[in-house]
Amino acid sequence: MFGELVAGLGEVLVGNYPGRALSFSDSPGAPEPQLLSLPSKRVALYAPQGGTLIARSDTNGEDLEAFAGAGLYDSVPVVPLNEVTIEAAEEALLWDGGLRSRLIDSIVDVGQAVEDAFGGVAQDIEGVWREGQLVVVQARPQVLPTGAGDGNGRH
């Protein structure tokens, strides 16, 4: 399992904003998830009061077999998003190892539960962490390179 976290909406991740997401990997039998990178993105995007809709210039490309199109297409919000500069020293995920571990462990648990619910098929899962709650907002079969896994989407 591979995970990435950013502050605010995931548009910062798929929109190729400069910097890295907090990223980690985990595999069955591993004693704990492995931290791959600390967050360095300097911007977070938030929905305006009252919300908005976001359209992609091409959403069909995301679901093609053996193709991952994150960052290749524009996301166009109906109402502009609020862009906030992140102060890294104030981001708890950067300096609070306990919080970071608890959050990653929660994501791994939910990710495994979602994959189990879909018969063990690897999933591309998007979620939200807010006020101590992790909520899955989308899951779809993970695009894997040809020859990866067992042919049934399992890895």
Short mmCIF file of C-alpha atoms in Angstrom, two decimals:
data_model
loop_
_atom_site.label_atom_id
_atom_site.label_comp_id
_atom_site.label_asym_id
_atom_site.label_seq_id
_atom_site.Cartn_x
_atom_site.Cartn_y
_atom_site.Cartn_z
CA MET A 1 0.00 0.00 0.00
CA PHE A 2 1.22 3.47 -0.86
CA GLY A 3 -0.28 6.61 0.66
CA GLU A 4 0.08 10.35 0.24
CA LEU A 5 -1.29 13.12 2.48
CA VAL A 6 -1.65 16.83 1.82
CA ALA A 7 -3.32 19.63 3.75
CA GLY A 8 -6.63 20.73 2.29
CA LEU A 9 -8.07 19.33 -0.92
CA GLY A 10 -6.26 16.70 -2.95
CA GLU A 11 -6.16 19.11 -5.90
CA VAL A 12 -2.78 20.21 -4.51
CA LEU A 13 -1.55 16.65 -5.09
CA VAL A 14 -3.06 15.96 -8.52
CA GLY A 15 -2.52 19.52 -9.72
CA ASN A 16 1.26 19.25 -9.50
CA TYR A 17 1.78 22.04 -6.99
CA PRO A 18 5.48 22.19 -6.05
CA GLY A 19 6.70 20.14 -3.10
CA ARG A 20 6.09 16.68 -1.70
CA ALA A 21 3.16 15.13 0.05
CA LEU A 22 3.71 13.20 3.25
CA SER A 23 4.07 9.72 1.78
CA PHE A 24 4.36 6.23 3.19
CA SER A 25 4.25 2.58 2.18
CA ASP A 26 3.08 -0.50 4.00
CA SER A 27 3.04 -4.17 3.13
CA PRO A 28 1.45 -7.24 4.75
CA GLY A 29 3.59 -8.54 7.58
CA ALA A 30 5.62 -5.35 7.93
CA PRO A 31 6.05 -4.29 11.56
CA GLU A 32 4.96 -0.73 10.73
CA PRO A 33 4.44 1.55 7.73
CA GLN A 34 7.59 3.08 6.27
CA LEU A 35 7.70 6.87 6.05
CA LEU A 36 8.94 7.84 2.57
CA SER A 37 8.76 11.64 2.63
CA LEU A 38 7.76 14.46 4.93
CA PRO A 39 5.40 17.13 3.57
CA SER A 40 6.94 20.11 1.82
CA LYS A 41 4.04 21.53 -0.19
CA ARG A 42 3.69 25.20 0.67
CA VAL A 43 0.06 25.59 -0.40
CA ALA A 44 -3.24 24.11 0.74
CA LEU A 45 -6.51 24.54 -1.14
CA TYR A 46 -9.85 24.72 0.68
CA ALA A 47 -13.41 24.90 -0.58
CA PRO A 48 -15.04 28.30 -0.15
CA GLN A 49 -17.92 28.87 2.28
CA GLY A 50 -20.93 27.12 0.75
CA GLY A 51 -18.75 24.69 -1.21
CA THR A 52 -18.03 24.31 -4.90
CA LEU A 53 -17.99 21.73 -7.67
CA ILE A 54 -14.74 20.76 -9.36
CA ALA A 55 -14.63 19.50 -12.96
CA ARG A 56 -11.64 17.86 -14.61
CA SER A 57 -10.72 18.56 -18.20
CA ASP A 58 -10.56 14.78 -18.73
CA THR A 59 -11.76 12.39 -16.06
CA ASN A 60 -11.99 9.31 -18.31
CA GLY A 61 -8.21 9.08 -18.59
CA GLU A 62 -7.90 8.29 -14.88
CA ASP A 63 -9.57 4.91 -15.29
CA LEU A 64 -7.77 3.53 -18.32
CA GLU A 65 -5.89 0.29 -17.70
CA ALA A 66 -2.17 0.80 -17.08
CA PHE A 67 -2.53 4.59 -17.17
CA ALA A 68 -2.28 7.01 -14.28
CA GLY A 69 -3.18 10.57 -15.28
CA ALA A 70 -2.82 12.45 -12.01
CA GLY A 71 -1.46 15.91 -12.69
CA LEU A 72 -2.00 15.74 -16.45
CA TYR A 73 -5.38 17.45 -16.50
CA ASP A 74 -6.73 20.70 -15.17
CA SER A 75 -9.17 20.82 -12.28
CA VAL A 76 -11.63 23.68 -12.74
CA PRO A 77 -13.66 24.74 -9.68
CA VAL A 78 -17.02 26.43 -10.33
CA VAL A 79 -16.32 28.76 -7.40
CA PRO A 80 -12.58 29.46 -6.91
CA LEU A 81 -10.80 27.58 -4.13
CA ASN A 82 -9.18 29.37 -1.21
CA GLU A 83 -5.38 29.10 -1.45
CA VAL A 84 -3.59 29.18 1.90
CA THR A 85 0.17 29.30 2.41
CA ILE A 86 1.28 26.56 4.78
CA GLU A 87 3.69 27.35 7.59
CA ALA A 88 5.62 24.08 7.87
CA ALA A 89 6.70 24.71 11.46
CA GLU A 90 3.02 24.81 12.48
CA GLU A 91 2.01 21.58 10.72
CA ALA A 92 1.70 18.87 13.35
CA LEU A 93 2.27 16.09 10.79
CA LEU A 94 5.77 17.44 10.30
CA TRP A 95 6.90 17.54 13.94
CA ASP A 96 4.48 15.29 15.89
CA GLY A 97 5.65 11.72 15.24
CA GLY A 98 2.91 10.24 17.43
CA LEU A 99 0.13 11.99 15.52
CA ARG A 100 1.74 11.06 12.22
CA SER A 101 1.98 7.38 13.24
CA ARG A 102 -1.62 7.27 14.47
CA LEU A 103 -2.91 8.87 11.29
CA ILE A 104 -0.90 6.59 9.00
CA ASP A 105 -1.99 3.52 11.00
CA SER A 106 -5.63 4.63 10.63
CA ILE A 107 -5.22 5.12 6.89
CA VAL A 108 -3.60 1.69 6.50
CA ASP A 109 -6.45 0.06 8.49
CA VAL A 110 -9.16 1.79 6.44
CA GLY A 111 -7.31 1.09 3.18
CA GLN A 112 -7.10 -2.60 4.01
CA ALA A 113 -10.78 -2.70 4.98
CA VAL A 114 -11.77 -1.07 1.66
CA GLU A 115 -9.61 -3.48 -0.34
CA ASP A 116 -11.09 -6.42 1.62
CA ALA A 117 -14.61 -5.12 0.89
CA PHE A 118 -13.76 -5.22 -2.83
CA GLY A 119 -12.53 -8.80 -2.75
CA GLY A 120 -8.86 -7.97 -2.21
CA VAL A 121 -8.63 -5.87 -5.39
CA ALA A 122 -6.13 -3.03 -5.00
CA GLN A 123 -7.96 0.31 -4.73
CA ASP A 124 -7.17 3.96 -5.45
CA ILE A 125 -8.78 5.45 -2.34
CA GLU A 126 -9.38 9.11 -1.59
CA GLY A 127 -10.40 10.27 1.85
CA VAL A 128 -10.62 13.12 4.27
CA TRP A 129 -9.22 13.45 7.80
CA ARG A 130 -11.13 16.06 9.72
CA GLU A 131 -11.58 16.59 13.43
CA GLY A 132 -10.20 13.15 14.24
CA GLN A 133 -12.35 11.28 11.71
CA LEU A 134 -11.18 9.48 8.58
CA VAL A 135 -13.85 9.36 5.87
CA VAL A 136 -13.52 7.56 2.53
CA VAL A 137 -14.95 9.72 -0.26
CA GLN A 138 -13.99 7.59 -3.26
CA ALA A 139 -12.55 4.19 -4.09
CA ARG A 140 -11.95 2.67 -7.50
CA PRO A 141 -9.76 -0.19 -8.77
CA GLN A 142 -6.10 0.81 -8.75
CA VAL A 143 -4.44 1.21 -12.14
CA LEU A 144 -1.49 -1.20 -12.06
CA PRO A 145 1.21 -1.61 -14.69
CA THR A 146 0.72 -4.59 -16.98
CA GLY A 147 2.17 -7.66 -15.30
CA ALA A 148 1.79 -6.28 -11.75
CA GLY A 149 -0.21 -8.29 -9.27
CA ASP A 150 -1.94 -11.60 -9.94
CA GLY A 151 -4.06 -10.51 -12.92
CA ASN A 152 -7.10 -9.86 -10.74
CA GLY A 153 -5.98 -6.49 -9.41
CA ARG A 154 -4.45 -8.11 -6.33
CA HIS A 155 -0.91 -7.24 -5.26
#
